[in-house]
mmCIF file of C-alpha atoms in Angstrom:
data_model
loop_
_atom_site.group_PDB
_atom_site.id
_atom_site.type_symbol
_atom_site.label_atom_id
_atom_site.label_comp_id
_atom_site.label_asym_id
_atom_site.label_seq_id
_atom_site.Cartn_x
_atom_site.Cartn_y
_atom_site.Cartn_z
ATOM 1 C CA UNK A 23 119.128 123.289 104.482
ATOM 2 C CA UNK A 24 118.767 119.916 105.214
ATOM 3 C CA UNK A 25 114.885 117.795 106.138
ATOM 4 C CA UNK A 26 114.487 114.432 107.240
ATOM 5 C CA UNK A 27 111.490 112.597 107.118
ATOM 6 C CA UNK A 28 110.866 109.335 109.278
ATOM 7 C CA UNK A 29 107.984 106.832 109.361
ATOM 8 C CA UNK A 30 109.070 105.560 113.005
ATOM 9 C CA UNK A 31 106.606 102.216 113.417
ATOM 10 C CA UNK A 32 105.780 103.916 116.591
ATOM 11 C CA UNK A 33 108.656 103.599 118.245
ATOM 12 C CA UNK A 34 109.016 104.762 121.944
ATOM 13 C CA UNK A 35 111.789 106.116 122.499
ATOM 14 C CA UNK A 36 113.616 109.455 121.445
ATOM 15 C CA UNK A 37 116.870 108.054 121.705
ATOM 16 C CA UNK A 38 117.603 106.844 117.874
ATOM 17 C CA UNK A 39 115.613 109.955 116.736
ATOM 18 C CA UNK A 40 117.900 112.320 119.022
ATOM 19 C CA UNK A 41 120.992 110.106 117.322
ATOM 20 C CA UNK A 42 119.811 110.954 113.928
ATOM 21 C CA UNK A 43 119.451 114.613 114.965
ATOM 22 C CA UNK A 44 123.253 114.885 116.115
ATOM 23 C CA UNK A 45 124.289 112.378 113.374
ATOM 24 C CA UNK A 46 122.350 114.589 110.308
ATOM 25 C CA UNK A 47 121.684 117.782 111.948
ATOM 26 C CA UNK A 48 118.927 118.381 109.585
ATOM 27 C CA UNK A 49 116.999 121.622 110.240
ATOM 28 C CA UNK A 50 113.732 119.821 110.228
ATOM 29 C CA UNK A 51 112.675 116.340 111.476
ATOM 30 C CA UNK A 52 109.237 115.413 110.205
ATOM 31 C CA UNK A 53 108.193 112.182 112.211
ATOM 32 C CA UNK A 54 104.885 109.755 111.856
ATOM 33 C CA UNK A 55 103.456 106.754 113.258
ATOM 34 C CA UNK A 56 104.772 108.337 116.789
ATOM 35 C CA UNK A 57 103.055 109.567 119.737
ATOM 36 C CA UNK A 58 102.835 113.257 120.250
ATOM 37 C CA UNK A 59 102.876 112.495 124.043
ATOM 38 C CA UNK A 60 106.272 110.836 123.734
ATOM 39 C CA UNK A 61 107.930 114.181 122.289
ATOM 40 C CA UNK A 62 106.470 116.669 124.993
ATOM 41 C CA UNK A 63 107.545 114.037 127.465
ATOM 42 C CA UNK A 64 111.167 114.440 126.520
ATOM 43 C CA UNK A 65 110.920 117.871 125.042
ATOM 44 C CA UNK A 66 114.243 118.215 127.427
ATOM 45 C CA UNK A 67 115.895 115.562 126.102
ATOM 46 C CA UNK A 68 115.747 117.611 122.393
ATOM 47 C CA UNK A 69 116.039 121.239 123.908
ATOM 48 C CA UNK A 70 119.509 119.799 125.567
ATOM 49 C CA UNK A 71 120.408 118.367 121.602
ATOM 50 C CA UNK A 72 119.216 122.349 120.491
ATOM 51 C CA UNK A 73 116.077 120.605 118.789
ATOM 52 C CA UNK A 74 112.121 122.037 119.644
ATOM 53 C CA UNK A 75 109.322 119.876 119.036
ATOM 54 C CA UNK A 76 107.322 121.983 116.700
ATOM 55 C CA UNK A 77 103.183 122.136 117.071
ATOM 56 C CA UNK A 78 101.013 121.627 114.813
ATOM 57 C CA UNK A 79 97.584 121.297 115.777
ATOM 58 C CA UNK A 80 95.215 120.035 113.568
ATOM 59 C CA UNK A 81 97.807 117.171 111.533
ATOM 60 C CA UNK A 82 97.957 114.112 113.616
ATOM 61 C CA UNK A 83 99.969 112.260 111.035
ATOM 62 C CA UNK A 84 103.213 114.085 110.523
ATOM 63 C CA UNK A 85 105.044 115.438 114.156
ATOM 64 C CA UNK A 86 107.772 118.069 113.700
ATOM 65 C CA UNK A 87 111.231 118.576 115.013
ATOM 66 C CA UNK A 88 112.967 122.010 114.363
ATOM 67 C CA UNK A 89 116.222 123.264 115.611
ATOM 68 C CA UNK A 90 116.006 125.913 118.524
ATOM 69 C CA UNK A 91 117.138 128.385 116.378
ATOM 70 C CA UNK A 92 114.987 128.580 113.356
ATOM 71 C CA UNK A 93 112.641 130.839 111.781
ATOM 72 C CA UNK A 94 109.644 129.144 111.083
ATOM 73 C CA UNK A 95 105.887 129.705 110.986
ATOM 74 C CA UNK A 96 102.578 127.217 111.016
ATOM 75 C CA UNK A 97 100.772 126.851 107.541
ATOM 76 C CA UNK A 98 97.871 125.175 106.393
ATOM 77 C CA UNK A 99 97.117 121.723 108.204
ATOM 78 C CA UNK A 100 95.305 118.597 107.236
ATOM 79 C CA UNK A 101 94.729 115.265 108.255
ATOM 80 C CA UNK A 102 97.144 113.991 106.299
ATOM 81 C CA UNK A 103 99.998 116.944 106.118
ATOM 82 C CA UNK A 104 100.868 119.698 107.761
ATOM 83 C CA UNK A 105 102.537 122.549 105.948
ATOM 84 C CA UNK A 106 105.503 124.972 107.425
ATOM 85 C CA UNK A 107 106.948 127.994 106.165
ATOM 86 C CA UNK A 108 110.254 129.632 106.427
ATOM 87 C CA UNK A 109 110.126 133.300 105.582
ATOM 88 C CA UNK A 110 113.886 133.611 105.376
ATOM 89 C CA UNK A 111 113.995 131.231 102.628
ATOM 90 C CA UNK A 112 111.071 131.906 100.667
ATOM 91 C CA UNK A 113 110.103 128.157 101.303
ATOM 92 C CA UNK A 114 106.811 126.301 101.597
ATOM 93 C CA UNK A 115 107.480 122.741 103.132
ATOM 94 C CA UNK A 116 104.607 120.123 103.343
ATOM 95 C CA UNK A 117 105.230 116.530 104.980
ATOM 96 C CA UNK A 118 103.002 113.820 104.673
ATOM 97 C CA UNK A 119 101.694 110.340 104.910
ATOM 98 C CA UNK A 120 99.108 109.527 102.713
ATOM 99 C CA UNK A 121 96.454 106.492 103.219
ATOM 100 C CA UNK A 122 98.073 103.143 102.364
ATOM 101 C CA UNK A 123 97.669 100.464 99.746
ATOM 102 C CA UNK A 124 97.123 98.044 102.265
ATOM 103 C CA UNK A 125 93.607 99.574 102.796
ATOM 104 C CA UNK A 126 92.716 101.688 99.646
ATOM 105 C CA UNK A 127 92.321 100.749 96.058
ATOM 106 C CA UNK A 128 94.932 101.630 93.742
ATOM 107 C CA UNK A 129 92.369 103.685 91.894
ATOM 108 C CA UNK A 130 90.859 105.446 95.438
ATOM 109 C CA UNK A 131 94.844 106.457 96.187
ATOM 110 C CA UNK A 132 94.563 108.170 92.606
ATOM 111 C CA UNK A 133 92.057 109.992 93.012
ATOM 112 C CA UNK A 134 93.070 110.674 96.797
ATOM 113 C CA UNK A 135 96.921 112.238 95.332
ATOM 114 C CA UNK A 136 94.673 114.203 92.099
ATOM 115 C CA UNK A 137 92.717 115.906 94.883
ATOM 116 C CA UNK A 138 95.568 116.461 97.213
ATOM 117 C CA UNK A 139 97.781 118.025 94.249
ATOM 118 C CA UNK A 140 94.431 120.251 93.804
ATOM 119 C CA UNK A 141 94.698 121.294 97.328
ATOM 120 C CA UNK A 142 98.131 122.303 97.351
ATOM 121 C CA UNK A 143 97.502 124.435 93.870
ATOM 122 C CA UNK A 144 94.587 126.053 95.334
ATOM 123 C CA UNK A 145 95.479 127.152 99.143
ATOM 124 C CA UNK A 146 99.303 127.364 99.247
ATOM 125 C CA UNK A 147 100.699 127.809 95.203
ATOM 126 C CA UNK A 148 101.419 126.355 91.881
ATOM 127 C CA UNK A 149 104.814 124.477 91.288
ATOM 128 C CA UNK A 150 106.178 126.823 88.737
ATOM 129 C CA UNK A 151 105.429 130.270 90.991
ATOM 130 C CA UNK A 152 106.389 129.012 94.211
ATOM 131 C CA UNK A 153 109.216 127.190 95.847
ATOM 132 C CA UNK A 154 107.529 124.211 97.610
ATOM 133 C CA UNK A 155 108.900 121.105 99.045
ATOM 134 C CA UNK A 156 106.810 117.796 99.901
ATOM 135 C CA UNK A 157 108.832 115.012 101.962
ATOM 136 C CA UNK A 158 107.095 112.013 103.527
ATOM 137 C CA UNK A 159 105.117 108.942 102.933
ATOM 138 C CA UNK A 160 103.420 108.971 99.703
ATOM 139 C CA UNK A 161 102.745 105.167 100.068
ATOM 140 C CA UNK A 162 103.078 104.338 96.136
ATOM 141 C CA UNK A 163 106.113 104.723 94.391
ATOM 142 C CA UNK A 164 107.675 107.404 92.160
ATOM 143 C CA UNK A 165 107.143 105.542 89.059
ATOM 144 C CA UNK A 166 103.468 104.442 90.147
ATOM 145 C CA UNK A 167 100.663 106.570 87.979
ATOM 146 C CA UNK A 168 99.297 108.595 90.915
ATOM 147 C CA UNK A 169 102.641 109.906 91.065
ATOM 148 C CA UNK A 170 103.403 110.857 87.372
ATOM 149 C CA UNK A 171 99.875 110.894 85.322
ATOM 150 C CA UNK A 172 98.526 114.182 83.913
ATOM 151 C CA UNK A 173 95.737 113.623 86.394
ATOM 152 C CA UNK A 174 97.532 112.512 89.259
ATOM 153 C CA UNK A 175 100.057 114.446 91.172
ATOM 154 C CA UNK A 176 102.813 115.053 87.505
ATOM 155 C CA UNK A 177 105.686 114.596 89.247
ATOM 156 C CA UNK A 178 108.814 114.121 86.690
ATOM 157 C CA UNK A 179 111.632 112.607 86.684
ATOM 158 C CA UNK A 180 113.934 114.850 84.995
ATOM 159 C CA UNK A 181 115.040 118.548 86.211
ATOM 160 C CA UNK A 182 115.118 119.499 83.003
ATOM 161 C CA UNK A 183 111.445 119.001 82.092
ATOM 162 C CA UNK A 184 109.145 121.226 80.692
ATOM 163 C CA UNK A 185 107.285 123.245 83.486
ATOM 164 C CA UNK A 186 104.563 122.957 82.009
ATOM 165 C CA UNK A 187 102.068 120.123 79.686
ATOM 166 C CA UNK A 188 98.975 120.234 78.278
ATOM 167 C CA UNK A 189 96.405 117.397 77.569
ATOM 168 C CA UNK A 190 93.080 117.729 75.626
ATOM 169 C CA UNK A 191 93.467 121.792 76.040
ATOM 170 C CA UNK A 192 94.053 121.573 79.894
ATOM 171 C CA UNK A 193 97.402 122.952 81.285
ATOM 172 C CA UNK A 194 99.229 121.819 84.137
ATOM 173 C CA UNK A 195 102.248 122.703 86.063
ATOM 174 C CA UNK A 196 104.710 120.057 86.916
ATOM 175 C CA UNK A 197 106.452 118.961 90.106
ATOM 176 C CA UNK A 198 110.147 117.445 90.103
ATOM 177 C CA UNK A 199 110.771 114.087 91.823
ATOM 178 C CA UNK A 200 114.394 113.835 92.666
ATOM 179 C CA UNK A 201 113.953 110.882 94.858
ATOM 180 C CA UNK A 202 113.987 108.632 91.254
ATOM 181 C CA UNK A 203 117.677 109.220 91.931
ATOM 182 C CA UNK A 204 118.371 106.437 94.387
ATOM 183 C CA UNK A 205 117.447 103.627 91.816
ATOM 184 C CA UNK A 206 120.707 104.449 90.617
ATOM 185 C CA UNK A 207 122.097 102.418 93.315
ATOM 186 C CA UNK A 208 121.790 98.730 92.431
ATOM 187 C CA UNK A 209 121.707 97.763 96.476
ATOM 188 C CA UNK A 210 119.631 100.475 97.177
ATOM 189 C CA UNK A 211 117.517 99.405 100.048
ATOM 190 C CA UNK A 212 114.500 101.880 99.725
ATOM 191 C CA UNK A 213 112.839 103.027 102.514
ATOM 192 C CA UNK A 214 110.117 100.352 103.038
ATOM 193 C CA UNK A 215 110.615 96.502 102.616
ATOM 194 C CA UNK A 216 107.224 95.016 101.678
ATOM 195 C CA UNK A 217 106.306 91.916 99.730
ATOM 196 C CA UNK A 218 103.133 92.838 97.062
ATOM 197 C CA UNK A 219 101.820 95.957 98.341
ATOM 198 C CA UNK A 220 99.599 95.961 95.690
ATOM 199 C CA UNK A 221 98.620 92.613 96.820
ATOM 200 C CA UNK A 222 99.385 91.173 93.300
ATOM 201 C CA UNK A 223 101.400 88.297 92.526
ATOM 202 C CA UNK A 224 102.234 90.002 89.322
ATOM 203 C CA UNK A 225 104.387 92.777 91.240
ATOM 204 C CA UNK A 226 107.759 91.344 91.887
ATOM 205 C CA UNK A 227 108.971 94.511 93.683
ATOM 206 C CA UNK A 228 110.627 93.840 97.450
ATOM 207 C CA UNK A 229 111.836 96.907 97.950
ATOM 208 C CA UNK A 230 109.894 100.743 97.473
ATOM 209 C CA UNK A 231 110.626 104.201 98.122
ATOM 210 C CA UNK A 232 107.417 105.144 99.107
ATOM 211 C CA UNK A 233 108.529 107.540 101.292
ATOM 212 C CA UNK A 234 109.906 110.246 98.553
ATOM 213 C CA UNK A 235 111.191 114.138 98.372
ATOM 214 C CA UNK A 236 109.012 115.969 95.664
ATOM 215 C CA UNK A 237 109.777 119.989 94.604
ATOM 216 C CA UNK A 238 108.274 122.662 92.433
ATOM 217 C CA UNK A 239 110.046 123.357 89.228
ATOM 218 C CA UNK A 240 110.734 127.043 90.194
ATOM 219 C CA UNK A 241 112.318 125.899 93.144
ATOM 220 C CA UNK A 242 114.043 123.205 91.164
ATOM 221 C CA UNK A 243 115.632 126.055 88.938
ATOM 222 C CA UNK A 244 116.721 127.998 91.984
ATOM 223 C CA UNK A 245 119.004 125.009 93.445
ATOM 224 C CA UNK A 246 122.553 125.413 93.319
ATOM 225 C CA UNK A 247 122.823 121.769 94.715
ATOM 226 C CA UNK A 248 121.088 118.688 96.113
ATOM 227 C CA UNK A 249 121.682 115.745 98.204
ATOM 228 C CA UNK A 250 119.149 112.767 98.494
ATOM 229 C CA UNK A 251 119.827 110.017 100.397
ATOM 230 C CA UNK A 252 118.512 107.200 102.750
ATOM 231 C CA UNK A 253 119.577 107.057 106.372
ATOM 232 C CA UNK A 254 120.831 103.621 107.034
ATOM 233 C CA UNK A 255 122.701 104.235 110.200
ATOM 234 C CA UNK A 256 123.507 107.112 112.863
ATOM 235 C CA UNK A 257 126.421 107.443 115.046
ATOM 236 C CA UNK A 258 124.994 104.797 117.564
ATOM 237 C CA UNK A 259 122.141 102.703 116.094
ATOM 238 C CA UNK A 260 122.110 101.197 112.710
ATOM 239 C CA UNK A 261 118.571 101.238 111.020
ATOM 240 C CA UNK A 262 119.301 99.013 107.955
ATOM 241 C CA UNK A 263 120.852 95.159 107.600
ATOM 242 C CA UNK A 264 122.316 95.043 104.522
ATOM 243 C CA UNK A 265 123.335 91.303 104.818
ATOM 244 C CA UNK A 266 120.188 89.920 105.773
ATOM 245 C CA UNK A 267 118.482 92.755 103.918
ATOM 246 C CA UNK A 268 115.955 93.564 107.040
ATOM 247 C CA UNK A 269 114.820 97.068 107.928
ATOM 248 C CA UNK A 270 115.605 97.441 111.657
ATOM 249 C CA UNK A 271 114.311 99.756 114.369
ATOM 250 C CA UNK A 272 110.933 100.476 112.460
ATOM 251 C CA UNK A 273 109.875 99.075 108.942
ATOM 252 C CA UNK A 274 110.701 102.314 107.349
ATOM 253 C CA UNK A 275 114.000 104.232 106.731
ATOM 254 C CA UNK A 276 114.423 107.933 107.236
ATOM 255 C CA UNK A 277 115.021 109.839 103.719
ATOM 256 C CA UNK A 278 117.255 112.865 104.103
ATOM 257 C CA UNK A 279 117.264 115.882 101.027
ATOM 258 C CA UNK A 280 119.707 118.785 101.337
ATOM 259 C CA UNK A 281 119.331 121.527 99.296
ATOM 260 C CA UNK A 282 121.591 124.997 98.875
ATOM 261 C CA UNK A 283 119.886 127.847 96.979
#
């Protein structure tokens, strides 16, 4: 199975989205910063691609694109996610976009992910019962604290973790972050080109992947094989200028995983 997820800049138009649909042919298409209007305006113009816009009252942040033909059911939605399950698979999927740096302390988004991670554990499962899958805009980085503290979200970097840690008597189950493996490419572009998000001068970082794939560890066990990539052009747009190093279209890329179980 294949998901996309794409922070759009509000773009307008379906047309690059539809592109990316035929390009990819991912099974979902999580979308933010875009109009909900826009899709049920030219719902036609995805039913004639085979894609649905998916509902999802009640998560204003994340719209969803599903192929006609797909099995899948509303979950628990939120401000900031919205949740989908597919009963054939076994397979909880959450996309998101998370407040930004730009108007949070670095602290507040800590404590904002700690309490989000709580959420997650608490009304749809624990990492190391349940195969779950978060895509979407995290807005910090994979190597940022909230992402991998004991009391943030503990998100790893390496399948072959321990499911499991335990500080000062507490115990705590452990996501996977496979998205740490697109810093192996030394032209990677990341998915957001931003100067200082932190607003430090001390952070020399251009580039981030704030937008990020992050799965349980029994679902991690489960996969037979993985895919993670960013999306830097379709059949008929191109989204990414590698020679003047500008983000084009919005001022984030999509992020594709594909997964076999």
């Amino acid at each position: 199975m294949k998901f996309i997820y794409w922070n759009t800049n509000n773009i307008k138009e379906l047309l690059q989205i539809v592109d990316i649909c035929n390009s990819e042919k991912p099974d979902i298409f999580f979308l933010s910063e875009i109009d909900e209007s826009n899709l049920e305006d030219d719902k036609e113009l995805l039913e004639q691609n085979d894609y649905v816009h998916f509902l999802n009252p009640g998560s204003s942040r994340v719209q969803i694109i599903v192929k006609k033909e797909l099995n899948i059911e509303l979950g628990l939605q939120n401000k900031y996610y919205t949740n989908v399950k597919l009963p054939d698979f076994d397979l909880d999927i959450i996309s998101l976009h998370l407040p930004s740096q730009m108007f949070q302390h670095f602290d507040a988004l800590k404590e904002f992910i700690r309490d989000f991670r709580k959420d997650i554990d608490l009304n749809i499962g624990i990492p190391d019962e349940k195969r779950i899958l978060l895509i979407g805009d995290f807005n910090v980085s994979p190597f940022d604290k909230p992402m991998i503290d004991f009391d943030g979200f503990s998100a790893t970097n390496s399948i072959n973790s321990r499911e499991r840690i335990t500080h000062l008597g507490k115990n705590k189950a452990l996501y996977y972050n496979p998205t740490w493996k697109l810093f192996s490419n030394s032209s990677f572009p990341g998915t957001k080109y931003f100067r200082r998000p932190s607003g430090s001068s001390y952070d020399i970082l251009e580039h981030h992947f704030l937008d990020q794939v992050v799965i349980s560890t029994k679902l991690s066990r489960e996969i037979k094989d993985e895919e993670i990539k960013v999306i830097e052009k379709s059949s008929k747009y191109k989204y990414y200028n590698q020679g003047s190093n500008v983000i084009l279209e919005s001022d984030h890329l999509p992020l594709s995983y594909k997964i076999s179980v």
